[in-house]
mmCIF file of C-alpha atoms and ligand atoms in Angstrom:
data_model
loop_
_atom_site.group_PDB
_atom_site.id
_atom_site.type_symbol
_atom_site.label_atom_id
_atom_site.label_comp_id
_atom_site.label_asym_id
_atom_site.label_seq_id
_atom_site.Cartn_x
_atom_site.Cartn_y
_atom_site.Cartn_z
ATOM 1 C CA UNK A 1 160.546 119.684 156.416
ATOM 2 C CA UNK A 2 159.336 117.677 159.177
ATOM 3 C CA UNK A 3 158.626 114.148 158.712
ATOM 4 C CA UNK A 4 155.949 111.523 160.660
ATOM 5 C CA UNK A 5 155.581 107.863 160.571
ATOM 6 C CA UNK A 6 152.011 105.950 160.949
ATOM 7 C CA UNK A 7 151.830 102.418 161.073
ATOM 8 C CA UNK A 8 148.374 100.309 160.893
ATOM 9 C CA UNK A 9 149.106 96.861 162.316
ATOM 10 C CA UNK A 10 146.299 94.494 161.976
ATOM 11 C CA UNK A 11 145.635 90.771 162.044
ATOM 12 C CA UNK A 12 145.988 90.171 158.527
ATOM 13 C CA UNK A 13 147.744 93.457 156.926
ATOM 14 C CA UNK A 14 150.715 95.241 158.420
ATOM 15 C CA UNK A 15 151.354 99.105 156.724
ATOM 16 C CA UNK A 16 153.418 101.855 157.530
ATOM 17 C CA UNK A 17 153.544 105.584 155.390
ATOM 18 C CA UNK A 18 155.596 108.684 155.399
ATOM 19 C CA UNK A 19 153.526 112.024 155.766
ATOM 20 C CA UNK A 20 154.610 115.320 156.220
ATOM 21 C CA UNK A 21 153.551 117.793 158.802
ATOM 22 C CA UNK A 22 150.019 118.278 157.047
ATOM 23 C CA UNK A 23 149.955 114.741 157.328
ATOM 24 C CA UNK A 24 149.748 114.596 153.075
ATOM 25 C CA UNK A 25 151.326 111.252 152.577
ATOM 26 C CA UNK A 26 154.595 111.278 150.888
ATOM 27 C CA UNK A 27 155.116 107.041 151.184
ATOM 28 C CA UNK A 28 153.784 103.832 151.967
ATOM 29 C CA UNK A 29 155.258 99.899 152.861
ATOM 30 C CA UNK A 30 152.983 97.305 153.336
ATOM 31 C CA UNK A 31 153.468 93.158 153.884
ATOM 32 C CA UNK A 32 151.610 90.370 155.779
ATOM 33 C CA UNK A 33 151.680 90.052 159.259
ATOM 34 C CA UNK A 34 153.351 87.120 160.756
ATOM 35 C CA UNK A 35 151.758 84.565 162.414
ATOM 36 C CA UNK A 36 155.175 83.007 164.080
ATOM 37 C CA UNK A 37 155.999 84.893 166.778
ATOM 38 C CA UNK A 38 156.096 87.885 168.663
ATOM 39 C CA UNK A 39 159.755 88.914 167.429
ATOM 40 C CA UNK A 40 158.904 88.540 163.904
ATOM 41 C CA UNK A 41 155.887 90.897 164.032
ATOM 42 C CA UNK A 42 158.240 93.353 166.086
ATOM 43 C CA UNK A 43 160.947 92.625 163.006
ATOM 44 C CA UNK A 44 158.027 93.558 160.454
ATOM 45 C CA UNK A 45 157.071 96.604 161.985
ATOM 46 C CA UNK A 46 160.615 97.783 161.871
ATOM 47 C CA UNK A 47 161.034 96.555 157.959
ATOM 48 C CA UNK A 48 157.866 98.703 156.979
ATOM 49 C CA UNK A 49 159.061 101.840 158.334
ATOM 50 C CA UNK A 50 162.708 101.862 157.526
ATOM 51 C CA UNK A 51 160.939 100.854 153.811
ATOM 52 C CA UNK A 52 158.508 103.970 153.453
ATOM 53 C CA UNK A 53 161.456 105.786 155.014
ATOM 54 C CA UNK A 54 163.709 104.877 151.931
ATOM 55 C CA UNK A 55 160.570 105.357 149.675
ATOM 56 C CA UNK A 56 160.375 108.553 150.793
ATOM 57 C CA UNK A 57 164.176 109.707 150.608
ATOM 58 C CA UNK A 58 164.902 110.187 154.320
ATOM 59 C CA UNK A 59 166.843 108.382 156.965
ATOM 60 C CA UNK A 60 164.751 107.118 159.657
ATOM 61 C CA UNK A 61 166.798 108.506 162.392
ATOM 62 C CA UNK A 62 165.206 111.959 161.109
ATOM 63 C CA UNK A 63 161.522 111.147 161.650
ATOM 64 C CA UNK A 64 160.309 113.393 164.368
ATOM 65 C CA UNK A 65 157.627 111.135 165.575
ATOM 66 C CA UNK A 66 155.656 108.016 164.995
ATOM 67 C CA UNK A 67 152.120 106.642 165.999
ATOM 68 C CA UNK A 68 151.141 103.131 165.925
ATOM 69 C CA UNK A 69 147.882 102.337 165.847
ATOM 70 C CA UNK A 70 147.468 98.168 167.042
ATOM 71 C CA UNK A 71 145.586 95.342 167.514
ATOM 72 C CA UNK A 72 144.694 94.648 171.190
ATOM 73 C CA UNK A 73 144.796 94.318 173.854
ATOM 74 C CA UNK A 74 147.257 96.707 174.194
ATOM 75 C CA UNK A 75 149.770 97.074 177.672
ATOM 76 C CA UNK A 76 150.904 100.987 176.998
ATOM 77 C CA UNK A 77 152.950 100.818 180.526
ATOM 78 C CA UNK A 78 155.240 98.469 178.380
ATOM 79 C CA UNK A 79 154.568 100.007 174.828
ATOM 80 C CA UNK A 80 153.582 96.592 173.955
ATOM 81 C CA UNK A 81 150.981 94.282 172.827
ATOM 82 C CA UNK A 82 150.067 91.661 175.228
ATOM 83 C CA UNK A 83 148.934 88.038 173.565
ATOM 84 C CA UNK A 84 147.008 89.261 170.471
ATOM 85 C CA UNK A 85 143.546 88.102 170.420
ATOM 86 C CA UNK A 86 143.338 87.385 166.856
ATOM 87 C CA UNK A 87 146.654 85.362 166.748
ATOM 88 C CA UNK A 88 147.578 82.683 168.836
ATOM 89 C CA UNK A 89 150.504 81.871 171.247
ATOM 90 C CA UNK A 90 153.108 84.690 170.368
ATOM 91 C CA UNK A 91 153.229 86.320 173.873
ATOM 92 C CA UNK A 92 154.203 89.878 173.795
ATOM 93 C CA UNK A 93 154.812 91.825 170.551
ATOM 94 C CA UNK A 94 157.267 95.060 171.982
ATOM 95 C CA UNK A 95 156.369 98.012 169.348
ATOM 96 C CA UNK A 96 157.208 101.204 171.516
ATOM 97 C CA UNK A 97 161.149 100.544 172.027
ATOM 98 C CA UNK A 98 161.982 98.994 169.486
ATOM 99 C CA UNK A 99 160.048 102.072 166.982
ATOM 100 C CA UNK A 100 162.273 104.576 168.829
ATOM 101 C CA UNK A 101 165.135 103.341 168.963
ATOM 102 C CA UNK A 102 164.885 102.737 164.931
ATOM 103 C CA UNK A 103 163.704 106.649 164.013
ATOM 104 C CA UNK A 104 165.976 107.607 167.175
ATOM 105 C CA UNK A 105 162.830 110.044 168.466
ATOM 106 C CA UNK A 106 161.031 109.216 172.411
ATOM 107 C CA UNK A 107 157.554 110.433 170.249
ATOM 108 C CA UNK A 108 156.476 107.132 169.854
ATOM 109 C CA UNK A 109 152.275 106.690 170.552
ATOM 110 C CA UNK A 110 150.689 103.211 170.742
ATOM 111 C CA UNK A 111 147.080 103.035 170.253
ATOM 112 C CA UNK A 112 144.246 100.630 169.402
ATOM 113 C CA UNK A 113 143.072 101.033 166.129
ATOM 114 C CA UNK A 114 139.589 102.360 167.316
ATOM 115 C CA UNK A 115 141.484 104.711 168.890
ATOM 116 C CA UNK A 116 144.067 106.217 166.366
ATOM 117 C CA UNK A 117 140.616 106.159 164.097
ATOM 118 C CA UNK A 118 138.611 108.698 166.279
ATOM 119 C CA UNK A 119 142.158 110.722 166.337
ATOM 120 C CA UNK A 120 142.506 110.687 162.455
ATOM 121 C CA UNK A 121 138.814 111.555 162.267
ATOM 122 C CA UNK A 122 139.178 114.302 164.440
ATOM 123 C CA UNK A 123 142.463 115.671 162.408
ATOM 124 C CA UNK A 124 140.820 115.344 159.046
ATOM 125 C CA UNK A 125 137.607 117.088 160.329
ATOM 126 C CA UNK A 126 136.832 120.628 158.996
ATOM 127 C CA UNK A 127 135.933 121.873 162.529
ATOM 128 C CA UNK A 128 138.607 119.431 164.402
ATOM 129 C CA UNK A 129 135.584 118.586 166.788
ATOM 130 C CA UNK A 130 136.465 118.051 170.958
ATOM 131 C CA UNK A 131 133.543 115.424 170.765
ATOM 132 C CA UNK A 132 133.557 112.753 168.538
ATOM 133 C CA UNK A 133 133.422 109.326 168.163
ATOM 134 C CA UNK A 134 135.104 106.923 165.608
ATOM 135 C CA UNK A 135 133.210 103.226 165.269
ATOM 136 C CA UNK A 136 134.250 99.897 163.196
ATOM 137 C CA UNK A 137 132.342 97.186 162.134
ATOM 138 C CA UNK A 138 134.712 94.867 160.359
ATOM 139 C CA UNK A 139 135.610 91.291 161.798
ATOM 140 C CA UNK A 140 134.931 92.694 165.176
ATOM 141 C CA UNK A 141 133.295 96.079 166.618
ATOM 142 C CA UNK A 142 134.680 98.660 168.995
ATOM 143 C CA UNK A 143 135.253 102.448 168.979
ATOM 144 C CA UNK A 144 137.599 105.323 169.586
ATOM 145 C CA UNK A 145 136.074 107.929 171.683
ATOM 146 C CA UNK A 146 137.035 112.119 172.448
ATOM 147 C CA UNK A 147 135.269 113.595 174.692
ATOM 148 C CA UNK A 148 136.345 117.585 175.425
ATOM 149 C CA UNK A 149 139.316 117.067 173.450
ATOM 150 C CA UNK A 150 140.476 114.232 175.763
ATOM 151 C CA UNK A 151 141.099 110.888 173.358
ATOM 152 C CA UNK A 152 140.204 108.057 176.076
ATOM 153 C CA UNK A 153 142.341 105.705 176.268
ATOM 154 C CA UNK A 154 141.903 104.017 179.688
ATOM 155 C CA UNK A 155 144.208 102.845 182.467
ATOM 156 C CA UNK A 156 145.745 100.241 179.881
ATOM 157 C CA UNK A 157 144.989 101.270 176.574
ATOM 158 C CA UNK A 158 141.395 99.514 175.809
ATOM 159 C CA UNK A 159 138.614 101.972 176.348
ATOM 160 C CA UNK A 160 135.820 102.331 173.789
ATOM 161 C CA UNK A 161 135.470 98.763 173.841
ATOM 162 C CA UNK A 162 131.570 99.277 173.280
ATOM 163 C CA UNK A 163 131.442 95.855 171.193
ATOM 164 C CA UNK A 164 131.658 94.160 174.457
ATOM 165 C CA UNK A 165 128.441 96.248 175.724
ATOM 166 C CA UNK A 166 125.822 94.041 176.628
ATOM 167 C CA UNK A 167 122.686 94.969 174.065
ATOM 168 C CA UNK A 168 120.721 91.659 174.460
ATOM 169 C CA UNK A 169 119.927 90.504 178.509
ATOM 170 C CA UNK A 170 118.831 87.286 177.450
ATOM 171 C CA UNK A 171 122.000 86.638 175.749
ATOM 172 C CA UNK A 172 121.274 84.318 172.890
ATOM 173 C CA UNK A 173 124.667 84.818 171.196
ATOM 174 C CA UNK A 174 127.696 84.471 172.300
ATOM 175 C CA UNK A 175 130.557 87.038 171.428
ATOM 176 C CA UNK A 176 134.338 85.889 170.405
ATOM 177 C CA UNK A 177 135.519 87.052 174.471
ATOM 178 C CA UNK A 178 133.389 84.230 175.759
ATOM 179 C CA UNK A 179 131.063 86.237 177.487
ATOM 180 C CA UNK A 180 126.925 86.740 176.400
ATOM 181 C CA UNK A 181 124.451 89.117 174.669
ATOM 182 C CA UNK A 182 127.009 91.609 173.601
ATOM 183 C CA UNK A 183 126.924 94.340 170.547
ATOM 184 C CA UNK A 184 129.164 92.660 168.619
ATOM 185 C CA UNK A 185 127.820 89.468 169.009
ATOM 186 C CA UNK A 186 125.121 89.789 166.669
ATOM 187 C CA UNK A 187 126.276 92.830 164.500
ATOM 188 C CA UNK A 188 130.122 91.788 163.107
ATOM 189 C CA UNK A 189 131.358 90.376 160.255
ATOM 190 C CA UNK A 190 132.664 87.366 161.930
ATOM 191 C CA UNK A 191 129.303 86.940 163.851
ATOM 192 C CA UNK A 192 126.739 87.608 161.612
ATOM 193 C CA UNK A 193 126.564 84.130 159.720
ATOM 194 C CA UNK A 194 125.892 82.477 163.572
ATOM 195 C CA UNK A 195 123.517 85.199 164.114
ATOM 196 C CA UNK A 196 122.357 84.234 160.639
ATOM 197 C CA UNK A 197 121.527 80.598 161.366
ATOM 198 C CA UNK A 198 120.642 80.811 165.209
ATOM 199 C CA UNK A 199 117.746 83.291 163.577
ATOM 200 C CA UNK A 200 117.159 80.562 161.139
ATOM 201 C CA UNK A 201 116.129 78.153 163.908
ATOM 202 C CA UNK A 202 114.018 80.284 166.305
ATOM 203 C CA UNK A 203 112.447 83.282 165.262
ATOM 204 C CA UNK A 204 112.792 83.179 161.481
ATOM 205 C CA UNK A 205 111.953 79.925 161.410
ATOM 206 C CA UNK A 206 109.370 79.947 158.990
ATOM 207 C CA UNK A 207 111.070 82.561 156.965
ATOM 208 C CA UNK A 208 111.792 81.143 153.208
ATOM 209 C CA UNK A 209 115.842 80.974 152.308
ATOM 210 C CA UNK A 210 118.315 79.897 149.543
ATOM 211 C CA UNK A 211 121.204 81.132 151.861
ATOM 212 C CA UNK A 212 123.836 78.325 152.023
ATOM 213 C CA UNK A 213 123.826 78.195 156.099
ATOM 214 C CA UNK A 214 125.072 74.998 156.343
ATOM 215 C CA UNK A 215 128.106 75.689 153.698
ATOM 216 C CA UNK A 216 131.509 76.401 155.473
ATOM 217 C CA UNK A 217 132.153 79.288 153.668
ATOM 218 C CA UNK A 218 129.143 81.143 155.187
ATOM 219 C CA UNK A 219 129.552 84.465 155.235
ATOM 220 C CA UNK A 220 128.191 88.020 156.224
ATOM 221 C CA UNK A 221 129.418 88.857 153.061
ATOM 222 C CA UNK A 222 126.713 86.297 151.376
ATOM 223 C CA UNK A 223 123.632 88.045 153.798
ATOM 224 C CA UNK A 224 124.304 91.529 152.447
ATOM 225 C CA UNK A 225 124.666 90.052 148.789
ATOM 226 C CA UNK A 226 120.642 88.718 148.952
ATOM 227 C CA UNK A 227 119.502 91.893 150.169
ATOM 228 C CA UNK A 228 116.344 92.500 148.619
ATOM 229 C CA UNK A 229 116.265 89.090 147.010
ATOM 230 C CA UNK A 230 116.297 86.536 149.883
ATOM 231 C CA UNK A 231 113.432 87.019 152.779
ATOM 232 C CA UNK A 232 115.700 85.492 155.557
ATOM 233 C CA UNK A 233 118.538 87.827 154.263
ATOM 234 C CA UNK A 234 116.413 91.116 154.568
ATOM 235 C CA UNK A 235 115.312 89.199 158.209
ATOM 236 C CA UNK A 236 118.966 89.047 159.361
ATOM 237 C CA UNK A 237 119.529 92.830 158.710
ATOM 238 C CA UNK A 238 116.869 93.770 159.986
ATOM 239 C CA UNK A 239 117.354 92.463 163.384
ATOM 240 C CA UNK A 240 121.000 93.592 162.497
ATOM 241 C CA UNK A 241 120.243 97.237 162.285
ATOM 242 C CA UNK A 242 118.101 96.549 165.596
ATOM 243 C CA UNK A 243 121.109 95.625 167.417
ATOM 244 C CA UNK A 244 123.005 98.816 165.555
ATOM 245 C CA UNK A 245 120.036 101.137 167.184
ATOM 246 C CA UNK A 246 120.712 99.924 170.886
ATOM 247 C CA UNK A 247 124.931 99.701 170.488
ATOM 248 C CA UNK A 248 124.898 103.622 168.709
ATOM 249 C CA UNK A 249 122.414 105.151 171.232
ATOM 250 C CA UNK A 250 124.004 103.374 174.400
ATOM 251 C CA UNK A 251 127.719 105.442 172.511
ATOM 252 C CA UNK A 252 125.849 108.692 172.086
ATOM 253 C CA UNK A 253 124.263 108.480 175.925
ATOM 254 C CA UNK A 254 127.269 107.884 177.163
ATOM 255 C CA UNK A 255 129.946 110.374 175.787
ATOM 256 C CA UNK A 256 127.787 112.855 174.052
ATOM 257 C CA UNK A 257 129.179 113.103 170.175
ATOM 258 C CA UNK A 258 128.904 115.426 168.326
ATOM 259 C CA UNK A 259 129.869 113.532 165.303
ATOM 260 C CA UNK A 260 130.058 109.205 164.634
ATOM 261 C CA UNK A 261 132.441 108.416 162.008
ATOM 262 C CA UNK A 262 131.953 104.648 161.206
ATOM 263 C CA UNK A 263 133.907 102.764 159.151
ATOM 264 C CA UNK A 264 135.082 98.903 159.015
ATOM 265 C CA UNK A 265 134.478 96.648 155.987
ATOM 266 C CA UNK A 266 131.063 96.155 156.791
ATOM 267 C CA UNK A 267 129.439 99.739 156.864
ATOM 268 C CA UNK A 268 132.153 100.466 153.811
ATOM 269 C CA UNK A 269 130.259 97.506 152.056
ATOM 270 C CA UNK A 270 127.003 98.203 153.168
ATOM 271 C CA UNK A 271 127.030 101.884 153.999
ATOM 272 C CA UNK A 272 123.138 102.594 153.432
ATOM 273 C CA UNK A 273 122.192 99.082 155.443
ATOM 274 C CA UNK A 274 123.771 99.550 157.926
ATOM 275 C CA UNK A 275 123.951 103.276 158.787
ATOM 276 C CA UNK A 276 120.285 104.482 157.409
ATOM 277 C CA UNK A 277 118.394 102.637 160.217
ATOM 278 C CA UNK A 278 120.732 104.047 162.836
ATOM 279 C CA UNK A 279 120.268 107.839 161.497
ATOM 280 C CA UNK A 280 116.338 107.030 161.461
ATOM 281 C CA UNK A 281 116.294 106.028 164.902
ATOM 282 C CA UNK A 282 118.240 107.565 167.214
ATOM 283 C CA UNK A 283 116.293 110.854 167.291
ATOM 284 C CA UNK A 284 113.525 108.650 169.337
ATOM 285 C CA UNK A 285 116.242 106.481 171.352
ATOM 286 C CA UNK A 286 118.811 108.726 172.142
ATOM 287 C CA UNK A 287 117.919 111.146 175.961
ATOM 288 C CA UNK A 288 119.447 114.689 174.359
ATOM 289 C CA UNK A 289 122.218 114.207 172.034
ATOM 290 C CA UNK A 290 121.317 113.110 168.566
ATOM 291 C CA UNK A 291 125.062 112.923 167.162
ATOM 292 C CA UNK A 292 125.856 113.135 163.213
ATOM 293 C CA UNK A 293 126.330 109.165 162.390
ATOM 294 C CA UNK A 294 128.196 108.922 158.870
ATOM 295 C CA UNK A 295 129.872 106.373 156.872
ATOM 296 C CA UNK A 296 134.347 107.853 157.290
ATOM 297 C CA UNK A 297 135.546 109.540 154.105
ATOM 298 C CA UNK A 298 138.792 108.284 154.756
ATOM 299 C CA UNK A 299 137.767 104.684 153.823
ATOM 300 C CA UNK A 300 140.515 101.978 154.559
ATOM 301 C CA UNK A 301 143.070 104.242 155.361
ATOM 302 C CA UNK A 302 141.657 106.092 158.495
ATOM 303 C CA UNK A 303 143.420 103.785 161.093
ATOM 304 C CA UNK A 304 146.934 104.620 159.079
ATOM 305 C CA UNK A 305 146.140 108.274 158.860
ATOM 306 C CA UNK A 306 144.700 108.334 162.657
ATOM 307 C CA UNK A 307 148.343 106.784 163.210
ATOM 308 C CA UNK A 308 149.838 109.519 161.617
ATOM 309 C CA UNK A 309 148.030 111.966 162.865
ATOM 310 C CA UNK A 310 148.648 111.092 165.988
ATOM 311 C CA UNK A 311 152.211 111.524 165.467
ATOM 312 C CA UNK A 312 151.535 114.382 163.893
ATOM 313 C CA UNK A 313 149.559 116.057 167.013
ATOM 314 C CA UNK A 314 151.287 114.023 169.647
ATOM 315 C CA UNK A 315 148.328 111.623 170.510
ATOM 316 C CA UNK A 316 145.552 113.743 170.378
ATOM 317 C CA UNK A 317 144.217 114.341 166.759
ATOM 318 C CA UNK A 318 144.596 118.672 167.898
ATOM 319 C CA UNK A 319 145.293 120.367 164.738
ATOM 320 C CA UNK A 320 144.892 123.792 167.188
ATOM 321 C CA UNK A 321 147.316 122.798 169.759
HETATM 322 ZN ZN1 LIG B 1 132.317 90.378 173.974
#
């Protein structure tokens, strides 16, 4: 038997799991990710594979390959992330050595997370599709993209970045990279409360509200919560989904998709919110291609299994090749 290891390193959560060559998950390791350095999130990565490894009865020198699916931005020349964005200070975080030198295999693939998610989407669909698209709206937004069975990753590792697209030329909000007007902006979970509140002076301004906008704690979380019972709540999704319209049909006019997968905690939270307006309007946004936009079945676990699966299928997500 013929063993693969997937690990899903995020800001907050670091996991790793065992799966066979069907990619049926045999075991699973999971801690924190540190904060302190570099090194120590290198160390980590290391300590959750050799753990599923022992979980699962093998010896990590006999894992045939691994995939790694990352936080950016990513440096793949160096097999390496360069300066996290979502932790500060640590420098470089070297994932590609160090992972084969530990399961003793040169099959080592380094991802972004959008990225291994469009390749375990692709794996885990019935008709392996060459054109698909994998999206997240969680704390930020970006995508994984194949387009005739090609998984794009870019010269360094950091295409799909569609969160970054600009959807609003005027520019009211600004995103997280510093820059103005762009997807993600108005539609994450991190950006939503400003979104929230910058609505709440200008346009919605006269819309009634118990929403705590001034409390600390603020979150998109809270929005979603007062659906149907708050008027400046139902406001904020609204323009929401209106921002959702513009990012999905900009995705399916520029690589043609047969199939979105979306997933991210908040279309896993909000699956109908979010998703129905962008099924009921891209047949009158999109030129040609009206792509298949549903909610992943593989809900938190489709970055680890896209990690896996790209082990599995050496980078690609090609359950024919
Ligand atoms: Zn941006």
């Amino acid at each position: 038997m013929a063993y693969y290891v997937g690990v899903d390193l995020g800001a907050t959560n670091l996991r790793a799991a065992v799966g066979d060559d069907r990619a049926n998950i045999v075991a699973r390791a999971e801690t924190a990710t540190p904060r302190t350095s570099g090194i120590a999130i290198t160390e980590a990565v290391l300590g959750v594979a050799r753990e599923a490894c022992a979980r699962a009865g093998i010896d990590p020198a006999d894992v045939t390959a691994a995939g790694v699916a990352s936080i950016g931005p990513l440096d793949l020349a160096e097999g390496a992330i360069d300066s996290p964005a979502n932790i500060t200070d640590i420098g470089r975080v070297p994932l590609v050595g160090p992972l084969s030198e530990l399961l003793d295999t040169d099959e080592v693939h380094l991802h972004n997370d959008t990225v291994a998610g469009v390749i375990g989407e692709r794996f885990n669909s019935d008709r392996n599709p060459d054109d698909m698209a994998y999206v997240t709206i969680s704390s930020g937004l970006g995508a994984g993209v194949c387009v005739d069975g090609h998984v794009l990753s870019g010269w360094d590792g950091n295409a799909g970045e569609v969160g970054h697209m600009v959807v609003d030329p005027d520019g009211a909000m600004s995103c997280g990279c510093g820059r103005d007007g762009h997807w993600e902006a108005y539609c994450s979970g991190n950006n939503i409360p400003e979104y929230a509140k910058h609505l709440a002076r200008t346009e919605a301004a006269d819309v009634a509200t118990d929403l705590s906008l001034d409390d600390p704690d603020f979150s998109a979380v809270d929005v979603f919560e007062m659906h149907g019972s708050d008027p400046l709540a139902d406001y904020v999704i609204d323009r929401v989904a209106d921002w959702n319209v513009i990012g999905f049909t900009n995705l399916a006019n520029a690589y043609a998709p047969l199939v979105v997968r979306v997933g991210g905690a908040v279309a896993l939270n909000n699956p109908d919110l979010v998703l129905d307006p962008v099924r009921e309007h891209l047949e009158e946004t999109t030129f040609v291609n009206v792509p298949d936009v549903r909610l992943t079945e593989m809900g938190d676990d489709v970055v680890l299994r896209g990690a896996l699966a790209s082990a599995i299928t050496g980078g690609t997500g090609d359950r024919t090749a």
